[in-house]
Amino acid sequence: MNQPTSPFRVFGIRHHGPGSSRRLKSVLKDWHPDCVLIEGPADGQPATAELVKMGMEPPVALVLYNEKNIEQAAYLPFAAFSPEYLAIRWAIQHEISYELIDLPATNFLVPAEEKEQLSLFASEQAPTLEELTIRRLRKDPLSLLAETAGYTDSERWWDAAVERSGGADDAAVFSAILEAVKGLRDAYPTAADTETLRREAFMRVRLRAAIKAGHERIAVIVGAWHAPALADLLDYKVTADKALLKGLPKTKVKAAWVPWSYPRLARNSGYGAGVVAPAWYEWLYRNPESATEHWMVAAAQLLRKEGFAASPALAADAVNLARSLAGMRNQAFAGTDELDDALLSTLAAGHRERLNLIRERLTIGLKVGKVPPGNFTVPLLADLQKELKSTRLTKHWEAAGEHYLKATKTKPRGGIDLRQDNDLRKSHLLHRLDLLGIPWGKMQPINANAISSFQEIWLLEWQPEFSLLITERSSYGNTLPLAAGKYSLQKASDSHRVDVVAELILASLRADLPEIVPALVRKLRDLATKSADTATLLATLPTLVSTTRYGDSRKTDTTALLLLVEELIPRIAAGIPAAATNIDYEQARILLEQIARADYAIGQLAGSELTSIWQGGLGRLVEQNGTAPSVAGLALRLLYDQQILDEQATSQHFHYALSPTNGPLNVAEWIGGFLHGSAQLLLHFPPLWKLVSQWVAGLAWEEFELALPLLRRTLTDFKPEEKRSLFKLVGQAGPEKKSDEPLPTTALTEEKAAPAAEELLAALRGWMG
C-alpha cells in the first residue's frame, strides 16, 4: 500500500469525476511528484501533448484505430473535469515526466479471430451465488461497496462518498478508497478477468520501469478498481507479469483527435465510464462552493427564454431547498438528485417537461469540443476543415442543435442559391458528406418535383459521431471528393438493389462527382437487366428520369442512363398489370403512389412512343379484372387527364366501378384512386358528381359508415380550396335544416338522399377538423 518511504503513490480515481480531479489537483500541488503515470493505452502517449495546444477545447477524444481496419477503434474522452486530463496538463505545464501505462491499443485492436474467446464460466450448470457476485463485480466493480453503504448503484455512492464529500484530507480520501477496494478484491480474488489482469500486469511493468529510471516521487493515477493491483507492487512477481503479456497479438495502430460532446460523454461508452451530468460536473469542478447558485440562475434564465415564469425569488428558493436537501443527506454539496427535487418544487412548478428541458441543456449540456488542425488529424478531416473554411461553413460545423443554413428573420428556413459559386460549393460539400454516410445536412423540400431548382434548403445538425466517421472513411481517400467517390462505388458494388444504385447516381451528380457516374450506370444496368421486380423498377424510374434532367442542367453526359430509361419503360408497362393484382389495401396505396410519380416522370421525357407504351400499361390496369380498386381508379384518371379517354368513356368506367355489386369498400378505394391528389375533376365534371351522389344515396347507413374512413383519407390530399368547394357542393344538395331523425339502416331513398349528403358534409368536416 501507499507508504511514506515508497517511491510511488497510487491514486484511485473515477473517470470524469470532478471531485476526483479537485482532490488530485490538491495532492499534486502538495506532493509535487517527479513522474506521473496515468491509466490509458500506452501507444496514445505521443498524441497527448496536443492537449495543451492552442485551440484544443474539451470535451475531446483521442481515437486509436487499427490501420488496416479503421472501424476497430478505441476512444479516450477527456473533459475539463477529467482527472486524466488534469494530470496530463499538470505534468506538461510543470515540465514533469508523464506516461500512459495501460495495455497498448496495438494489443487489443486486433481482428476478433485473433482474440481469445473467453467465457465467464464454462459450466452449463446454474451459477453459484459467488459466481453471480463475480459477474456483478466484473460488470460494476464497486457495486458491493455501494450496496453496503445503502445505495442502489455505484455511481450514486461514489458521487456521494467522493465527488461531493468535503472537509476530509485529500490524501486520506485516496487512501480510504484504496483500502476499501483492496478489501473487496481480497474477498473476491477471481473478480478480475483475464483482460483486466493483463492490463494491470502491463501497468506494473511500466511502474517498475519508472522506479528503475530513478524517479523518487511517482504519482500513479488509475481507476479505483485497479489501484490495489499497483499499490501492492511487491506482491506480484515480475516473471508472472511477463508471462501474462507474452505472445499477445499485435496490429498497427494510428492516433487522431476528434471533438466530443457532453451528450456523448453522458453515454456509457468508449474508454472508461460515462457520467450522468457532464455540464453540472463542470460547474461543480470549477467552483463547488457557488455551483448551485450559478446553476440555478442559469436554469431560471433558460426557463424565461423558453417563455416560462421563473423569477429570481424562485431561483433563490431553489438554491436554499437544494442546499437543505444536501445537508439532510449528509452531503457537502448538492447533487443532481437534490437539484432535480428542488427544481421540480420551485422553478419547474411541478412540470416534468420543464425539468427535462433543464436536464438536457444544463445537467447533461450541449457543449461540443474543438480540435485544431495538427499532426494527429487524419488527412480527410484536414481537407474537410479546409473546405469548410473556404465555403464559410466553419461556424456551423460542430455547432450544437438544429439550424437552417443561411437562415434570417425574414427567411427562417434560409436557402442557398446554386447560381452563386460559393453556395454551389456548399451544396457539393453537403452532398459529398451525405454520400459518405455523414448526414450533417438534410435537404428540405421546396416544392414537388423541384429537382433542377436553383435553390436548396438545408437543415444542419452536427453530431460528434461525424468526426469519428470522417476518421473511418479516410481509408477511401485523403480528400472529400476522392473519398465520397470511392465510398459510393464500394456501396454500389455491394448492393443488389436497383433503387439504391439509382439514388447513388443522382446523389453523385448533386455532389459534382460526374467521373463515377459511368461505373454506377453500368452497375445499374446489370441489376435492372436481372431484376424481375416490377414494383422496384417502377419506384426507381422517377429517380432515373430526374437524374437525366439534372445531368442536362449540369452539362453531364447521361446518354447511357437515358437509354436505360427507354429500355425500362416497356418492361414496367408490361409488368404493372400483374403487380396490381392480389395485393392488399396498403400495398395498393404504395403502388398507386409509385404509378403517380412514374407517370409524372415519363411526362417530362421527350418522346411520344415511350408515352404511348406507358399509357398502354395504364389501359390494361383499367380493363383487366382483379386490378386493385385504387390503382384502377388512378389509371382511369390519368388516361382521362392525358385525353386518351373522353368524358363518355370515363363516365362508363366510373358507372361500372360504382356498381353496388362491387361493395362499399372497393368503391370507396376506387374513388380514392380516381381522385388521388385532386378533386378538380369531380367538382367540374357534373356527370361524375351525379354518379357519386347516387352511389351515396344507395348506401345503407352501415355501409356509409364503413366507407367513410377511406373517403376521409382521400380528402386529406386535397388542397384547402378544393375541400371548401366540395363541402359547398355537398351542402347545396341538402335542405336548409339538418334532419334530427336518425337515418334508417335500410338503403337510402331519394327523399332521404339529401339528409344523407348533409350528414356526409358534417362527418367530413368532423374528420378534417
CSV table of C-alpha atoms in Angstrom, one decimal, residues 18-359:
chain,number,residue,atom,x,y,z
A,18,PRO,CA,-14.9,16.4,-10.7
A,19,GLY,CA,-14.3,15.6,-7.1
A,20,SER,CA,-11.5,13.2,-8.0
A,21,SER,CA,-10.0,16.0,-10.1
A,22,ARG,CA,-10.2,18.6,-7.3
A,23,ARG,CA,-8.6,16.2,-4.8
A,24,LEU,CA,-6.0,15.1,-7.3
A,25,LYS,CA,-5.1,18.7,-8.1
A,26,SER,CA,-4.5,19.4,-4.4
A,27,VAL,CA,-2.4,16.3,-3.9
A,28,LEU,CA,-0.2,17.0,-7.0
A,29,LYS,CA,0.4,20.5,-5.7
A,30,ASP,CA,1.3,19.4,-2.2
A,31,TRP,CA,3.4,16.4,-3.1
A,32,HIS,CA,4.8,17.6,-6.4
A,33,PRO,CA,5.8,14.3,-7.9
A,34,ASP,CA,8.7,14.0,-10.3
A,35,CYS,CA,6.8,11.5,-12.6
A,36,VAL,CA,3.2,10.9,-13.3
A,37,LEU,CA,1.8,7.6,-14.6
A,38,ILE,CA,-1.7,7.6,-16.0
A,39,GLU,CA,-4.2,4.9,-17.0
A,40,GLY,CA,-4.5,5.0,-20.8
A,41,PRO,CA,-3.2,3.0,-23.7
A,42,ALA,CA,0.5,3.4,-23.9
A,43,ASP,CA,0.6,4.0,-27.6
A,44,GLY,CA,-1.6,7.1,-27.2
A,45,GLN,CA,1.2,8.8,-25.4
A,46,PRO,CA,2.7,10.8,-28.3
A,47,ALA,CA,-0.7,12.4,-29.1
A,48,THR,CA,-1.4,13.6,-25.6
A,49,ALA,CA,0.9,16.6,-26.0
A,50,GLU,CA,-1.8,18.1,-28.2
A,51,LEU,CA,-4.0,18.6,-25.1
A,52,VAL,CA,-2.1,21.8,-24.3
A,53,LYS,CA,-2.1,23.1,-27.9
A,54,MET,CA,-3.8,26.4,-28.6
A,55,GLY,CA,-7.4,25.8,-29.8
A,56,MET,CA,-7.9,22.4,-28.2
A,57,GLU,CA,-11.1,22.8,-26.2
A,58,PRO,CA,-12.5,19.8,-24.3
A,59,PRO,CA,-14.5,17.7,-24.4
A,60,VAL,CA,-12.4,15.9,-27.0
A,61,ALA,CA,-11.4,12.3,-27.6
A,62,LEU,CA,-8.2,10.5,-28.6
A,63,VAL,CA,-9.0,7.9,-31.2
A,64,LEU,CA,-6.7,4.9,-31.5
A,65,TYR,CA,-7.6,2.9,-34.6
A,66,ASN,CA,-6.5,-0.2,-36.4
A,67,GLU,CA,-4.7,1.0,-39.5
A,68,LYS,CA,-5.9,-2.0,-41.6
A,69,ASN,CA,-9.5,-1.9,-40.3
A,70,ILE,CA,-10.4,1.6,-39.3
A,71,GLU,CA,-13.7,0.6,-37.8
A,72,GLN,CA,-11.8,-1.1,-35.0
A,73,ALA,CA,-11.1,1.8,-32.7
A,74,ALA,CA,-10.8,2.9,-29.1
A,75,TYR,CA,-12.0,6.3,-27.9
A,76,LEU,CA,-10.5,8.1,-24.9
A,77,PRO,CA,-12.7,11.0,-24.0
A,78,PHE,CA,-11.4,14.0,-22.0
A,79,ALA,CA,-13.5,16.6,-20.3
A,80,ALA,CA,-12.2,19.7,-18.5
A,81,PHE,CA,-13.0,17.9,-15.2
A,82,SER,CA,-11.5,14.5,-16.1
A,83,PRO,CA,-8.6,13.6,-13.7
A,84,GLU,CA,-6.6,12.2,-16.6
A,85,TYR,CA,-6.9,15.5,-18.5
A,86,LEU,CA,-5.9,17.4,-15.4
A,87,ALA,CA,-2.9,15.1,-14.7
A,88,ILE,CA,-1.5,15.3,-18.3
A,89,ARG,CA,-1.8,19.1,-18.4
A,90,TRP,CA,-0.3,19.5,-15.0
A,91,ALA,CA,2.7,17.4,-15.9
A,92,ILE,CA,3.3,19.2,-19.2
A,93,GLN,CA,2.9,22.7,-17.7
A,94,HIS,CA,5.3,21.8,-14.8
A,95,GLU,CA,7.7,20.0,-17.2
A,96,ILE,CA,7.3,16.7,-15.3
A,97,SER,CA,7.8,13.3,-16.9
A,98,TYR,CA,4.5,11.6,-17.6
A,99,GLU,CA,3.4,8.4,-19.3
A,100,LEU,CA,0.3,6.4,-20.2
A,101,ILE,CA,0.8,3.0,-18.8
A,102,ASP,CA,-2.2,0.8,-19.8
A,103,LEU,CA,-2.1,-2.1,-22.3
A,104,PRO,CA,-1.3,-0.6,-25.8
A,105,ALA,CA,-4.1,-0.5,-28.3
A,106,THR,CA,-1.8,-2.4,-30.6
A,107,ASN,CA,-2.5,-5.4,-28.5
A,108,PHE,CA,-6.3,-5.2,-28.2
A,109,LEU,CA,-7.4,-3.6,-31.5
A,110,VAL,CA,-6.9,-6.9,-33.3
A,111,PRO,CA,-9.2,-8.9,-35.5
A,112,ALA,CA,-11.8,-10.9,-33.5
A,113,GLU,CA,-10.4,-14.2,-34.6
A,114,GLU,CA,-7.1,-13.4,-33.1
A,115,LYS,CA,-8.6,-12.7,-29.7
A,116,GLU,CA,-9.0,-15.3,-27.0
A,117,GLN,CA,-12.6,-16.4,-26.8
A,118,LEU,CA,-13.1,-16.3,-23.1
A,119,SER,CA,-16.3,-17.3,-21.3
A,120,LEU,CA,-17.0,-16.3,-17.8
A,121,PHE,CA,-18.0,-19.8,-16.7
A,122,ALA,CA,-17.6,-22.9,-18.8
A,123,SER,CA,-20.1,-24.9,-16.8
A,124,GLU,CA,-23.6,-25.2,-18.2
A,125,GLN,CA,-25.0,-25.6,-14.6
A,126,ALA,CA,-26.8,-22.7,-12.9
A,127,PRO,CA,-24.1,-20.3,-11.4
A,128,THR,CA,-23.5,-20.3,-7.7
A,129,LEU,CA,-24.0,-17.2,-5.6
A,130,GLU,CA,-20.3,-16.5,-5.6
A,131,GLU,CA,-20.2,-16.8,-9.4
A,132,LEU,CA,-23.1,-14.4,-9.7
A,133,THR,CA,-21.3,-11.9,-7.4
A,134,ILE,CA,-18.2,-12.1,-9.6
A,135,ARG,CA,-20.2,-11.5,-12.7
A,136,ARG,CA,-21.7,-8.5,-11.0
A,137,LEU,CA,-18.2,-7.2,-10.0
A,138,ARG,CA,-16.9,-7.6,-13.5
A,139,LYS,CA,-19.8,-5.5,-14.8
A,140,ASP,CA,-19.8,-2.9,-12.0
A,141,PRO,CA,-16.7,-3.4,-9.7
A,142,LEU,CA,-17.8,-1.1,-6.9
A,143,SER,CA,-21.5,-2.2,-6.7
A,144,LEU,CA,-20.9,-4.2,-3.5
A,145,LEU,CA,-19.4,-1.2,-1.7
A,146,ALA,CA,-22.4,0.9,-2.8
A,147,GLU,CA,-24.8,-1.7,-1.6
A,148,THR,CA,-23.1,-1.9,1.8
A,149,ALA,CA,-23.5,1.8,2.1
A,150,GLY,CA,-27.2,1.6,1.3
A,151,TYR,CA,-27.0,2.8,-2.4
A,152,THR,CA,-28.7,1.1,-5.3
A,153,ASP,CA,-25.9,1.8,-7.8
A,154,SER,CA,-22.2,2.5,-7.5
A,155,GLU,CA,-22.4,5.8,-9.4
A,156,ARG,CA,-24.6,7.4,-6.8
A,157,TRP,CA,-22.5,6.0,-4.0
A,158,TRP,CA,-19.2,7.3,-5.4
A,159,ASP,CA,-20.8,10.6,-6.2
A,160,ALA,CA,-21.9,11.0,-2.6
A,161,ALA,CA,-18.8,9.4,-0.9
A,162,VAL,CA,-16.1,11.0,-3.0
A,163,GLU,CA,-17.2,13.6,-5.5
A,164,ARG,CA,-19.4,15.7,-3.2
A,165,SER,CA,-17.9,14.9,0.2
A,166,GLY,CA,-16.0,17.8,1.8
A,167,GLY,CA,-13.7,18.5,4.7
A,168,ALA,CA,-11.6,15.4,4.7
A,169,ASP,CA,-7.9,15.5,3.8
A,170,ASP,CA,-7.5,14.8,0.1
A,171,ALA,CA,-4.7,12.3,0.5
A,172,ALA,CA,-6.6,10.5,3.2
A,173,VAL,CA,-9.6,10.1,0.9
A,174,PHE,CA,-7.5,8.4,-1.7
A,175,SER,CA,-6.0,6.1,1.0
A,176,ALA,CA,-9.6,5.2,2.2
A,177,ILE,CA,-10.6,4.4,-1.4
A,178,LEU,CA,-7.5,2.2,-1.8
A,179,GLU,CA,-8.3,0.3,1.4
A,180,ALA,CA,-11.9,-0.3,0.6
A,181,VAL,CA,-11.3,-1.6,-2.9
A,182,LYS,CA,-8.4,-3.8,-1.7
A,183,GLY,CA,-10.8,-5.4,0.8
A,184,LEU,CA,-13.3,-6.1,-2.0
A,185,ARG,CA,-10.7,-7.6,-4.3
A,186,ASP,CA,-9.2,-9.7,-1.5
A,187,ALA,CA,-12.7,-11.1,-0.8
A,188,TYR,CA,-13.2,-12.0,-4.4
A,189,PRO,CA,-9.8,-12.7,-6.0
A,190,THR,CA,-11.3,-14.1,-9.2
A,191,ALA,CA,-13.3,-11.0,-9.9
A,192,ALA,CA,-10.7,-9.6,-12.3
A,193,ASP,CA,-11.0,-11.2,-15.7
A,194,THR,CA,-8.1,-12.1,-18.0
A,195,GLU,CA,-8.2,-8.8,-19.8
A,196,THR,CA,-8.0,-6.9,-16.6
A,197,LEU,CA,-5.2,-9.0,-15.3
A,198,ARG,CA,-3.2,-8.3,-18.4
A,199,ARG,CA,-3.8,-4.6,-18.3
A,200,GLU,CA,-2.7,-4.5,-14.7
A,201,ALA,CA,0.4,-6.6,-15.4
A,202,PHE,CA,1.4,-4.1,-18.1
A,203,MET,CA,0.8,-1.2,-15.7
A,204,ARG,CA,3.1,-2.8,-13.2
A,205,VAL,CA,5.8,-3.3,-15.8
A,206,ARG,CA,5.7,0.4,-16.6
A,207,LEU,CA,5.7,1.3,-12.9
A,208,ARG,CA,8.8,-0.8,-12.3
A,209,ALA,CA,10.5,0.9,-15.3
A,210,ALA,CA,9.8,4.3,-13.8
A,211,ILE,CA,11.3,3.3,-10.5
A,212,LYS,CA,14.3,1.8,-12.2
A,213,ALA,CA,14.7,5.1,-14.1
A,214,GLY,CA,15.4,6.8,-10.8
A,215,HIS,CA,12.2,8.6,-10.1
A,216,GLU,CA,11.6,9.1,-6.4
A,217,ARG,CA,8.1,10.6,-6.2
A,218,ILE,CA,5.9,8.8,-8.8
A,219,ALA,CA,2.1,9.6,-8.9
A,220,VAL,CA,0.1,6.6,-10.3
A,221,ILE,CA,-3.4,7.7,-11.4
A,222,VAL,CA,-5.7,4.9,-12.3
A,223,GLY,CA,-9.3,3.8,-12.0
A,224,ALA,CA,-10.2,2.9,-8.4
A,225,TRP,CA,-10.6,-0.8,-9.2
A,226,HIS,CA,-7.0,-1.1,-10.4
A,227,ALA,CA,-5.4,0.8,-7.5
A,228,PRO,CA,-4.6,-2.1,-5.2
A,229,ALA,CA,-3.0,-4.1,-8.1
A,230,LEU,CA,-0.4,-1.4,-8.3
A,231,ALA,CA,-0.1,-0.3,-4.7
A,232,ASP,CA,0.8,-3.8,-3.7
A,233,LEU,CA,3.6,-4.0,-6.3
A,234,LEU,CA,5.8,-6.3,-4.3
A,235,ASP,CA,3.1,-8.9,-4.1
A,236,TYR,CA,3.3,-9.6,-7.8
A,237,LYS,CA,6.2,-11.4,-9.4
A,238,VAL,CA,8.0,-9.9,-12.4
A,239,THR,CA,8.0,-13.3,-14.2
A,240,ALA,CA,4.3,-13.8,-13.7
A,241,ASP,CA,3.5,-10.4,-15.2
A,242,LYS,CA,5.8,-11.1,-18.2
A,243,ALA,CA,4.1,-14.5,-18.7
A,244,LEU,CA,0.7,-12.8,-18.8
A,245,LEU,CA,1.9,-10.5,-21.6
A,246,LYS,CA,3.8,-13.0,-23.6
A,247,GLY,CA,2.6,-13.7,-27.2
A,248,LEU,CA,-0.1,-11.1,-27.4
A,249,PRO,CA,-1.3,-10.4,-30.9
A,250,LYS,CA,-0.3,-7.1,-32.5
A,251,THR,CA,-1.6,-4.7,-35.1
A,252,LYS,CA,-0.6,-1.3,-36.5
A,253,VAL,CA,-2.4,1.5,-34.7
A,254,LYS,CA,-2.7,5.2,-35.6
A,255,ALA,CA,-4.0,8.0,-33.4
A,256,ALA,CA,-6.2,11.0,-34.1
A,257,TRP,CA,-8.0,13.7,-32.0
A,258,VAL,CA,-11.7,14.3,-32.6
A,259,PRO,CA,-14.3,16.6,-31.0
A,260,TRP,CA,-16.5,15.0,-28.3
A,261,SER,CA,-19.7,16.3,-26.8
A,262,TYR,CA,-21.4,16.3,-23.4
A,263,PRO,CA,-24.4,14.2,-24.7
A,264,ARG,CA,-22.0,11.6,-25.9
A,265,LEU,CA,-20.0,11.7,-22.7
A,266,ALA,CA,-23.2,11.0,-20.8
A,267,ARG,CA,-23.5,7.7,-22.5
A,268,ASN,CA,-21.7,4.7,-21.0
A,269,SER,CA,-19.5,4.0,-24.0
A,270,GLY,CA,-15.8,4.3,-25.0
A,271,TYR,CA,-12.8,4.0,-22.8
A,272,GLY,CA,-13.9,4.4,-19.2
A,273,ALA,CA,-17.3,5.0,-17.8
A,274,GLY,CA,-19.7,7.7,-18.9
A,275,VAL,CA,-21.2,10.3,-16.5
A,276,VAL,CA,-24.8,11.2,-16.0
A,277,ALA,CA,-24.4,15.0,-15.7
A,278,PRO,CA,-21.4,16.4,-17.6
A,279,ALA,CA,-22.5,20.1,-17.7
A,280,TRP,CA,-23.3,20.1,-14.0
A,281,TYR,CA,-19.9,18.4,-13.2
A,282,GLU,CA,-18.1,21.2,-15.0
A,283,TRP,CA,-19.9,23.7,-12.8
A,284,LEU,CA,-19.1,21.6,-9.7
A,285,TYR,CA,-15.4,21.3,-10.7
A,286,ARG,CA,-14.8,24.9,-11.4
A,287,ASN,CA,-16.4,26.4,-8.3
A,288,PRO,CA,-18.0,23.8,-6.0
A,289,GLU,CA,-19.0,26.4,-3.3
A,290,SER,CA,-21.1,28.6,-5.6
A,291,ALA,CA,-22.0,26.0,-8.3
A,292,THR,CA,-25.6,25.6,-7.0
A,293,GLU,CA,-26.3,29.4,-7.1
A,294,HIS,CA,-24.8,29.9,-10.6
A,295,TRP,CA,-26.5,26.8,-12.0
A,296,MET,CA,-30.0,27.8,-10.6
A,297,VAL,CA,-29.6,31.3,-12.1
A,298,ALA,CA,-28.8,29.6,-15.5
A,299,ALA,CA,-31.9,27.4,-15.1
A,300,ALA,CA,-34.1,30.4,-14.4
A,301,GLN,CA,-32.7,32.2,-17.4
A,302,LEU,CA,-33.3,29.2,-19.6
A,303,LEU,CA,-37.0,28.9,-18.5
A,304,ARG,CA,-37.6,32.6,-19.1
A,305,LYS,CA,-36.1,32.3,-22.5
A,306,GLU,CA,-38.5,29.4,-23.3
A,307,GLY,CA,-41.4,31.5,-22.2
A,308,PHE,CA,-42.0,30.2,-18.6
A,309,ALA,CA,-42.3,32.2,-15.4
A,310,ALA,CA,-39.1,31.9,-13.4
A,311,SER,CA,-38.4,34.8,-11.0
A,312,PRO,CA,-35.1,35.4,-9.2
A,313,ALA,CA,-37.0,34.8,-6.0
A,314,LEU,CA,-38.0,31.3,-7.2
A,315,ALA,CA,-34.3,30.7,-8.1
A,316,ALA,CA,-33.2,31.7,-4.6
A,317,ASP,CA,-35.8,29.3,-3.1
A,318,ALA,CA,-34.5,26.5,-5.3
A,319,VAL,CA,-30.9,27.2,-4.1
A,320,ASN,CA,-31.9,27.1,-0.5
A,321,LEU,CA,-34.0,23.9,-0.9
A,322,ALA,CA,-31.2,22.1,-2.8
A,323,ARG,CA,-28.7,23.0,0.0
A,324,SER,CA,-31.1,21.9,2.7
A,325,LEU,CA,-31.7,18.6,1.0
A,326,ALA,CA,-27.9,18.1,0.6
A,327,GLY,CA,-27.5,18.8,4.3
A,328,MET,CA,-30.2,16.4,5.3
A,329,ARG,CA,-28.5,13.7,3.2
A,330,ASN,CA,-25.1,14.5,4.8
A,331,GLN,CA,-23.6,15.9,1.6
A,332,ALA,CA,-21.2,18.9,1.4
A,333,PHE,CA,-22.6,20.0,-2.0
A,334,ALA,CA,-25.9,19.5,-3.8
A,335,GLY,CA,-26.0,16.8,-6.4
A,336,THR,CA,-28.3,16.0,-9.4
A,337,ASP,CA,-30.9,14.4,-7.1
A,338,GLU,CA,-31.1,17.5,-4.9
A,339,LEU,CA,-31.1,19.8,-7.9
A,340,ASP,CA,-34.0,17.9,-9.5
A,341,ASP,CA,-36.1,17.8,-6.4
A,342,ALA,CA,-35.6,21.5,-5.7
A,343,LEU,CA,-36.3,22.4,-9.3
A,344,LEU,CA,-39.5,20.4,-9.6
A,345,SER,CA,-40.9,22.1,-6.5
A,346,THR,CA,-39.9,25.7,-7.4
A,347,LEU,CA,-38.8,26.8,-10.9
A,348,ALA,CA,-40.4,23.9,-12.8
A,349,ALA,CA,-43.7,24.4,-10.9
A,350,GLY,CA,-44.3,20.6,-10.9
A,351,HIS,CA,-44.0,20.2,-14.7
A,352,ARG,CA,-41.7,17.3,-15.7
A,353,GLU,CA,-41.3,18.6,-19.2
A,354,ARG,CA,-39.6,21.8,-17.8
A,355,LEU,CA,-37.4,19.7,-15.6
A,356,ASN,CA,-36.4,17.5,-18.6
A,357,LEU,CA,-35.6,20.7,-20.6
A,358,ILE,CA,-33.2,21.8,-17.8
A,359,ARG,CA,-31.7,18.3,-17.6
